[in-house]
Each structure stands twice: as C-alpha cells, then as structure tokens.
Amino acid sequence: MYVAILGRQPALGIAELERVFGGSSVKVISSQAATVDSDYFDIQKLGGSPKAGIIVDELPKSDWHKVSQKVVQYYSGKWSAFEGKITLGISVYGFDVDSREVQKTGIILKQKLKKSGVSLRLVPNPTPALNSAVSHHNKLGLSPNKVEILIVKSKDNVIIAESTGSQNITAYANRDQMRPKRDAFVGMLPPKLAQIMINLAVGDQKSLRILDPFCGTGVIMQEAALMGYSIYGTDLSEKMVRYCRDNLNWLADSHHVKFDWYLHEGDAVKTKWQQPIDAIVSEVYLGQPFSAPPSPTKLEEVKQNCNHIISEFLKNLAGQIKPGTLVCIAVPAWRDKDGKITHLPLISTIARLDYKPHEFANISQGDLLYFRENQVVARELLVLTRV
Ligand SMILES: C[S@@+](CC[C@H](N)C(=O)[O-])C[C@H]1O[C@@H](n2cnc3c(N)ncnc32)[C@H](O)[C@@H]1O
C-alpha cells in the first residue's frame, strides 16, 4: 500500500491515480494525499504526484508530539544496528506544526542513534514538508541509506510511510527547456501535465498508438514516446510540424530512445487520420492568449470561435474511432479577475457529439482545471469516451 503526495492541483493527481490504478484502489485521505492499494508505483510516469511512499505504519489520530515520539522510538529501534551512514529527510503533511518542530524530531533521533554508534545526516527542513526538488537532489527514497519519512495526517489516522522517490525535476526541466524548438505563441504544455493527460486517456493499457491532432511543438508526443507508446501527430501549421519533427529527433538522440512515430500536416476538422488510433491526447486550439481578462464581447467571440473549431474536430474524430476509445483533451476556460470561470459551451452538450464524460470515483470532471495564478486562459481537461 502506497501513499501518494498530490501536487499543486490535487484533483489532477487524484484523477490520474484513478486511471492508472483503478478508482476503487485510490482513497483520498486529505487535501494533500491519497492512498493507493497497489504493489508497485512508478513515480516517474505520474505527472500529478510529486512524491510517494510505501506505508509502514498507521497510528491512531493524535497530536504531533505523540506522533513524533512514536517515529523516534520506531526508527531508533529499526536502525540501531545500521551499517553505514544514513541520510534522513522528514516531511510532515496535514499537521499544524512548525518546521523547527519537525527538525527537532530528526535531531532527537540522530542523538539516540549516535548512542548506538549509528551516524545520521539530517536534511534541513525549511518547511514542514521538504519540497520534492530537495528530496530529489538528496536522492531520498532511492537507496536503503537515503530515507525520507512521510508523516501524513488523514481524516481518520496518521500514516507513516517511507518515500520510494520524488519526481525528477531536473529531467522535467531538461525536457521542457532543452528542446531545440519552442514557441511561446502556441504556448508550451508542461511535460508533467502532458504525462497526466496521457495517463488519463490510456489508464493501465499498454502498447497503444496515441494520436495528437494539434501536436504543436510535440510535448505530448515526446512524453508519450518516453512512456513507451507509438505516437502519431498532426497539426495545421507546416512550421509546427517542422518544429515537432526537430524536437522528436532531438529526443531520440539526447535520450537514446527508439520510438515509432508518424507526423504530417492536417486540419483537425477534416483530416482523415491513418489507423490504428487507440487513444487521443491533445492540447487543442486554445484561442488567442490574453495577459488580462478580455472584454465580455471579445470573450464571447473567442469562446464561440474555439467552441466551433473544437466541436468540428470532435465530430470529425468521432467518425474515425471505435466506440469505447478514450480521448483526453485540454480545452480553454477563461478566468476573470475574481477567478470565475467561463467554460466552453460544448462541454454541457457533449452527448450530441457522441462522447460521454468519464466518471471518476473521487472527483468530478469539472475539477480538472490547470492554471497558474494570474493566468487568464486556463486549461480544462476533458476525459471522454466515444459512445
Ligand atoms: C495549444 S497549441 C498545442 C501546443 C502543443 N501541446 C505543444 O506541445 O507545443 C495548439 C496547436 O493547434 C494547432 N492548430 C490550430 N488550429 C488547428 C486545426 N484546425 N487543426 C490542426 N491544428 C490546429 C496550432 O498550429 C497549434 O500548434
């Protein structure tokens, strides 16, 4: 049994866990964490969980001091005869506790172990939970002597887990920033979000061919290739197809990976795609970018234009895929200055286009929004099944 620590937008992480491990295996235990009933967990393939750990104990709900004492007692016993030096990080979620208190727990444990002749290096806590970059740089969870204890307060109890690793933020940054061709105007989908979208469409299936009909510079194709899928991309723009090709060639060379890929120009509202198409993952046309909320008239115009293109694309696609095929698309949703959201009209009438929304056990489709503060155009993820 694992505990997954959720990212900045927890609903996305929960949805992803449900699709990969099955809705009944995932239990949301707090606003920051979910348990996953599984005997494996590959953090590098999940965009929505920055950290995860294997559950070693569950304590009755109590205050921080009692929990801290238990942790010290358990690990001073467990490691009393440890050979070699231990590097330890402690991350606490859901307790109203100061980072110094967390650090104190580590110091007490260090002193106890010293008496048994065991040496421990403590990773300092600037915050009660180490951020995943710090955990990653210290390689916590990746070998028996580099440990991160995750202490998670849930609605019913307190979970003690040992991290099995954090997301590799260096690799994400490289994949995002080192690609030879980038384009600020079409916008760049963060690789983590691309991974989430792929997992939402694919679930636990293997060996699929994934189509991205608005492939742009190819972030989704790149992440799908690294996850082991065959990839097929099309885009209206000749320049984007060229950029995407250069980026995929770079990926194959720089990451020493081989993958099946096919790429050509095509208008998503009328292209006839080559079969097979097993799943569709795409960040579709998002309309023009805005740095400030547009006027109501402008918003209406952009919304109707996007709604038209995306509806026509979904109709064209529906005629070319088998019933049961899954589609995960990021569509635009516009945020005003109070954070109120304007959605695409097609979402409420999706059945007319021959799709039905996927049902999640712990969240609803409407929760799947991705945005940064001050961003006007948010991405709304739709997970649809062709009926
Ligand atoms: C939001 S961007 C996708 C960016 C992409 N995820 C990436 O990694 O760069 C949308 C893309 O849709 C393309 N596009 C716009 N209208 C299209 C259409 N009707 N058919 C196909 N592609 C279209 C644009 O050229 C652009 O590359």
XYZ file of C-alpha atoms and ligand atoms in Angstrom:
414
model
C 0.000 0.000 0.000
C 1.350 3.403 -1.017
C 0.619 6.961 -0.096
C 0.861 9.492 -2.921
C 1.506 13.134 -2.133
C -0.542 15.252 -4.520
C 0.657 18.265 -6.491
C -0.449 21.895 -6.715
C -3.767 20.933 -8.298
C -4.726 17.803 -6.342
C -7.771 16.838 -8.456
C -5.485 16.213 -11.438
C -3.302 13.884 -9.388
C -6.323 12.020 -7.996
C -7.831 11.552 -11.467
C -4.505 10.275 -12.782
C -4.101 7.782 -9.912
C -7.644 6.519 -10.520
C -6.986 5.896 -14.200
C -3.647 4.168 -13.606
C -4.558 2.072 -10.551
C -8.376 1.867 -10.771
C -10.922 4.042 -8.945
C -11.512 1.515 -6.160
C -7.771 1.336 -5.328
C -7.475 5.058 -4.648
C -8.680 6.653 -1.423
C -8.355 10.379 -0.900
C -7.239 10.806 2.709
C -6.655 14.561 2.875
C -6.362 17.586 0.622
C -2.708 16.668 0.020
C -2.609 12.885 -0.151
C -4.265 9.685 -1.348
C -3.569 6.052 -0.572
C -3.115 3.609 -3.426
C -3.737 -0.095 -2.977
C -1.074 -1.460 -5.301
C 2.194 -3.376 -5.079
C 4.049 -1.078 -7.491
C 4.274 2.670 -8.017
C 6.434 4.292 -10.698
C 6.627 7.943 -9.753
C 8.495 8.863 -12.962
C 5.409 8.009 -15.033
C 2.971 10.074 -12.981
C 2.797 13.812 -13.569
C 0.386 14.564 -10.717
C 2.140 13.002 -7.691
C 5.407 14.741 -6.745
C 6.227 12.083 -4.128
C 5.065 8.696 -2.948
C 5.973 6.267 -0.231
C 5.284 2.772 0.967
C 3.129 2.739 4.088
C 4.974 1.221 7.057
C 2.582 2.035 9.899
C -0.736 3.672 10.703
C -1.158 5.386 14.069
C -4.371 6.495 15.723
C -5.071 10.191 15.207
C -3.200 12.159 17.880
C -1.173 15.320 18.374
C 2.206 15.972 16.791
C 4.219 15.279 19.970
C 2.870 11.743 20.355
C 3.423 11.035 16.663
C 6.950 12.434 16.835
C 7.764 10.225 19.863
C 6.473 7.136 18.058
C 8.565 7.903 14.990
C 11.717 8.358 17.084
C 11.002 5.157 19.026
C 10.352 3.113 15.864
C 13.365 4.290 13.863
C 15.859 4.331 16.744
C 14.988 0.622 17.171
C 14.915 -0.203 13.474
C 18.281 1.443 12.719
C 20.155 0.653 15.973
C 22.486 -1.755 14.160
C 22.533 0.000 10.752
C 25.816 -0.371 8.868
C 26.985 2.865 7.253
C 25.690 6.427 7.313
C 22.001 7.285 6.938
C 20.756 10.428 5.196
C 17.308 11.302 6.503
C 14.609 13.737 5.469
C 11.319 14.107 7.323
C 8.211 15.510 5.638
C 5.033 16.240 7.518
C 1.641 16.814 5.873
C -1.608 17.942 7.465
C -0.270 18.817 10.951
C -0.260 22.386 12.160
C 3.404 22.159 13.078
C 6.417 24.435 12.704
C 9.366 23.280 10.582
C 11.603 23.588 13.682
C 9.432 21.012 15.466
C 9.896 18.622 12.554
C 13.620 19.256 12.616
C 13.667 18.588 16.389
C 12.242 15.102 15.790
C 15.162 14.396 13.460
C 17.697 15.769 15.939
C 16.381 13.584 18.786
C 16.513 10.543 16.512
C 20.070 11.469 15.452
C 21.175 11.719 19.108
C 19.629 8.357 20.003
C 21.256 6.648 17.033
C 24.622 8.221 17.866
C 24.493 6.399 21.212
C 24.148 3.136 19.266
C 27.111 4.136 17.088
C 24.999 4.932 14.010
C 25.642 8.151 12.126
C 22.803 10.115 10.576
C 22.832 13.194 8.345
C 19.639 15.188 8.605
C 18.313 17.113 5.586
C 17.264 20.527 6.978
C 13.556 21.419 6.885
C 12.882 24.981 5.681
C 9.232 23.884 5.618
C 7.416 21.053 7.460
C 7.423 19.015 4.228
C 10.582 19.008 2.110
C 9.821 20.156 -1.367
C 10.207 17.454 -3.974
C 13.235 19.198 -5.550
C 15.139 18.911 -2.242
C 14.102 15.266 -1.857
C 15.173 14.549 -5.408
C 18.555 16.301 -5.122
C 19.311 14.344 -1.942
C 18.240 11.126 -3.722
C 15.898 10.350 -0.830
C 14.000 7.109 -1.175
C 16.316 5.766 -3.862
C 18.573 3.571 -1.688
C 18.315 1.918 1.751
C 20.530 4.550 3.441
C 18.784 7.611 1.942
C 15.408 7.732 3.612
C 12.533 10.198 3.668
C 9.866 9.579 6.266
C 6.467 10.875 5.180
C 4.103 11.588 8.064
C 0.605 12.231 6.751
C -2.382 13.166 8.878
C -5.539 11.807 7.315
C -9.191 12.221 8.229
C -9.068 9.023 10.351
C -5.460 8.363 11.366
C -1.781 9.169 10.837
C 0.134 7.388 8.119
C 3.855 6.760 8.362
C 5.443 5.971 5.034
C 8.930 5.716 3.570
C 9.393 7.556 0.298
C 10.138 5.489 -2.783
C 11.345 8.598 -4.641
C 10.267 12.005 -5.870
C 9.644 13.337 -9.340
C 12.842 14.066 -11.205
C 12.520 17.810 -11.604
C 15.882 18.104 -13.353
C 14.730 15.726 -16.079
C 11.424 17.613 -16.440
C 13.251 20.946 -16.752
C 15.592 19.484 -19.402
C 12.715 18.057 -21.396
C 10.936 21.391 -21.199
C 13.792 23.823 -21.790
C 16.473 21.986 -23.761
C 14.275 21.129 -26.759
C 15.653 22.862 -29.844
C 12.277 24.250 -30.963
C 9.943 26.110 -28.652
C 7.162 28.533 -29.474
C 5.836 30.968 -26.911
C 2.782 31.794 -29.033
C 1.285 28.302 -29.246
C 2.163 28.001 -25.571
C 4.139 25.217 -24.065
C 2.400 22.434 -22.267
C 4.365 21.458 -19.133
C 5.672 17.862 -19.519
C 4.042 16.904 -16.201
C 0.632 17.950 -17.495
C 1.267 16.006 -20.711
C 2.016 12.892 -18.602
C -1.196 13.375 -16.624
C -3.220 13.706 -19.840
C -1.640 10.592 -21.348
C -2.388 8.599 -18.206
C -5.963 9.913 -18.151
C -6.554 8.632 -21.678
C -4.582 5.424 -21.509
C -5.146 4.170 -17.955
C -3.325 0.899 -17.432
C -3.307 -0.198 -21.088
C -0.009 -0.895 -22.830
C 1.302 -0.784 -26.424
C -1.024 1.803 -27.810
C -0.752 4.256 -30.665
C -1.654 7.714 -29.447
C -2.844 10.488 -31.737
C -2.300 14.195 -31.044
C -4.174 16.113 -33.785
C -2.971 19.568 -32.540
C 0.590 18.430 -31.844
C 2.301 21.868 -31.936
C 5.925 21.523 -30.810
C 5.215 17.966 -29.669
C 5.292 17.897 -25.860
C 2.545 15.244 -25.680
C 4.248 13.135 -28.363
C 7.554 13.443 -26.501
C 6.116 12.320 -23.168
C 4.107 9.509 -24.772
C 7.239 8.265 -26.575
C 9.162 8.229 -23.283
C 6.298 6.266 -21.695
C 6.691 3.623 -24.408
C 3.766 4.404 -26.738
C 3.713 4.738 -30.520
C 2.946 8.315 -31.443
C 1.103 9.984 -34.288
C 0.850 13.756 -34.600
C -0.773 16.194 -36.978
C -1.030 19.996 -36.957
C -2.478 22.621 -39.264
C 0.768 24.570 -39.337
C 3.692 23.480 -41.523
C 6.023 25.314 -39.127
C 4.722 23.361 -36.118
C 5.111 20.044 -37.909
C 8.718 21.005 -38.701
C 9.343 22.085 -35.092
C 7.809 18.897 -33.800
C 9.980 16.771 -36.104
C 13.145 18.559 -34.932
C 12.131 18.108 -31.301
C 11.409 14.397 -31.705
C 14.741 13.852 -33.485
C 16.419 15.661 -30.587
C 14.561 13.448 -28.106
C 15.642 10.242 -29.822
C 19.298 11.388 -29.897
C 19.584 13.041 -26.499
C 17.617 10.402 -24.571
C 18.848 7.399 -26.584
C 15.293 6.172 -27.091
C 13.718 4.498 -30.084
C 10.049 5.004 -30.797
C 7.552 4.628 -33.615
C 6.345 7.969 -34.872
C 4.380 9.459 -37.697
C 3.797 13.133 -38.334
C 2.117 15.188 -41.023
C 0.245 18.406 -41.659
C -3.502 18.271 -41.269
C -6.528 20.308 -40.314
C -8.124 18.523 -37.355
C -11.637 19.444 -38.505
C -11.295 17.463 -41.733
C -8.164 15.258 -41.770
C -8.630 11.551 -42.354
C -6.117 10.000 -39.983
C -4.207 6.818 -40.595
C -5.323 3.870 -38.454
C -4.778 2.480 -35.866
C -5.769 5.132 -33.351
C -6.023 3.652 -29.865
C -6.255 6.825 -27.771
C -6.312 10.564 -28.391
C -4.412 13.041 -26.231
C -4.251 16.653 -27.268
C -3.990 20.236 -26.161
C -6.340 21.626 -28.775
C -6.655 25.132 -30.159
C -6.862 27.468 -27.131
C -7.700 30.696 -28.966
C -5.613 33.790 -28.549
C -3.541 34.296 -25.396
C -4.589 37.101 -23.015
C -2.464 38.831 -20.408
C -5.566 40.456 -18.835
C -9.229 39.361 -18.886
C -10.819 40.387 -22.232
C -13.991 42.475 -22.564
C -17.267 40.466 -22.485
C -17.709 40.960 -26.250
C -14.181 39.773 -27.025
C -14.541 36.811 -24.655
C -17.800 35.770 -26.347
C -16.164 35.970 -29.784
C -13.119 33.887 -28.771
C -15.284 31.378 -26.899
C -17.601 30.831 -29.885
C -14.650 30.511 -32.265
C -12.891 27.908 -30.082
C -16.181 26.108 -29.468
C -16.781 25.838 -33.206
C -13.298 24.514 -34.098
C -13.196 22.038 -31.199
C -16.757 20.753 -31.871
C -15.957 20.235 -35.544
C -12.754 18.419 -34.607
C -14.617 16.128 -32.168
C -17.229 15.341 -34.847
C -14.532 14.522 -37.406
C -12.742 12.329 -34.867
C -15.913 10.507 -33.749
C -16.349 9.165 -37.291
C -12.865 7.622 -37.223
C -12.538 5.946 -33.824
C -14.130 2.860 -32.319
C -16.766 3.091 -29.579
C -15.007 2.888 -26.212
C -11.911 4.811 -27.397
C -10.706 7.328 -24.815
C -9.977 10.949 -25.562
C -8.244 13.371 -23.203
C -8.139 16.934 -24.467
C -7.122 20.195 -22.846
C -9.565 22.904 -23.893
C -9.571 26.583 -22.945
C -11.522 28.005 -19.998
C -11.269 31.710 -19.246
C -10.762 33.144 -15.750
C -11.909 36.632 -14.858
C -10.223 38.785 -12.212
C -12.263 37.144 -9.415
C -11.343 33.671 -10.598
C -14.803 32.995 -12.075
C -14.575 30.581 -14.982
C -16.211 30.725 -18.411
C -16.401 27.216 -19.874
C -16.761 26.113 -23.481
C -20.466 25.575 -24.308
C -19.777 22.170 -25.935
C -18.949 20.652 -22.530
C -22.577 20.696 -21.403
C -23.820 19.190 -24.683
C -21.051 16.660 -25.275
C -23.532 13.771 -25.764
C -24.674 15.427 -29.016
C -21.145 14.926 -30.347
C -21.259 11.183 -29.467
C -18.984 11.291 -26.424
C -19.643 10.759 -22.755
C -17.560 12.113 -19.877
C -15.514 9.549 -17.960
C -16.797 9.097 -14.405
C -14.259 9.314 -11.615
C -14.836 7.843 -8.154
C -13.350 10.666 -6.078
C -13.639 13.803 -8.196
C -15.807 15.225 -10.951
C -14.770 16.248 -14.478
C -15.310 19.914 -13.655
C -12.441 19.740 -11.115
C -9.863 19.072 -13.805
C -8.637 22.607 -14.324
C -4.983 23.552 -14.737
C -3.831 27.142 -14.374
C -1.315 29.348 -12.674
C -2.287 32.399 -10.646
C -2.792 35.410 -12.964
C -3.348 33.159 -15.984
C -6.464 34.170 -17.942
C -6.669 31.129 -20.218
C -6.812 28.013 -18.055
C -6.695 24.509 -19.491
C -9.719 22.384 -18.725
C -9.140 18.660 -19.137
C -11.956 16.642 -20.672
C -11.745 12.877 -20.403
C -14.270 11.450 -22.856
C -15.276 8.059 -24.165
C -16.542 7.658 -27.719
C -20.024 6.130 -27.274
C -2.193 24.994 -27.895
S -1.244 24.574 -29.266
C -0.633 22.993 -28.875
C 0.745 23.063 -28.288
C 1.359 21.726 -28.069
N 0.731 20.987 -26.980
C 2.866 21.780 -27.871
O 3.396 20.923 -27.191
O 3.529 22.656 -28.422
C -2.457 24.287 -30.484
C -1.924 23.876 -31.845
O -3.059 23.665 -32.677
C -2.706 23.997 -33.994
N -3.986 24.208 -34.688
C -4.822 25.269 -34.662
N -5.923 25.015 -35.380
C -5.797 23.749 -35.871
C -6.596 22.916 -36.696
N -7.769 23.305 -37.147
N -6.143 21.676 -36.970
C -4.945 21.245 -36.503
N -4.130 22.015 -35.745
C -4.556 23.239 -35.436
C -1.786 25.196 -33.864
O -0.937 25.282 -35.000
C -1.029 24.848 -32.574
O 0.183 24.223 -32.878
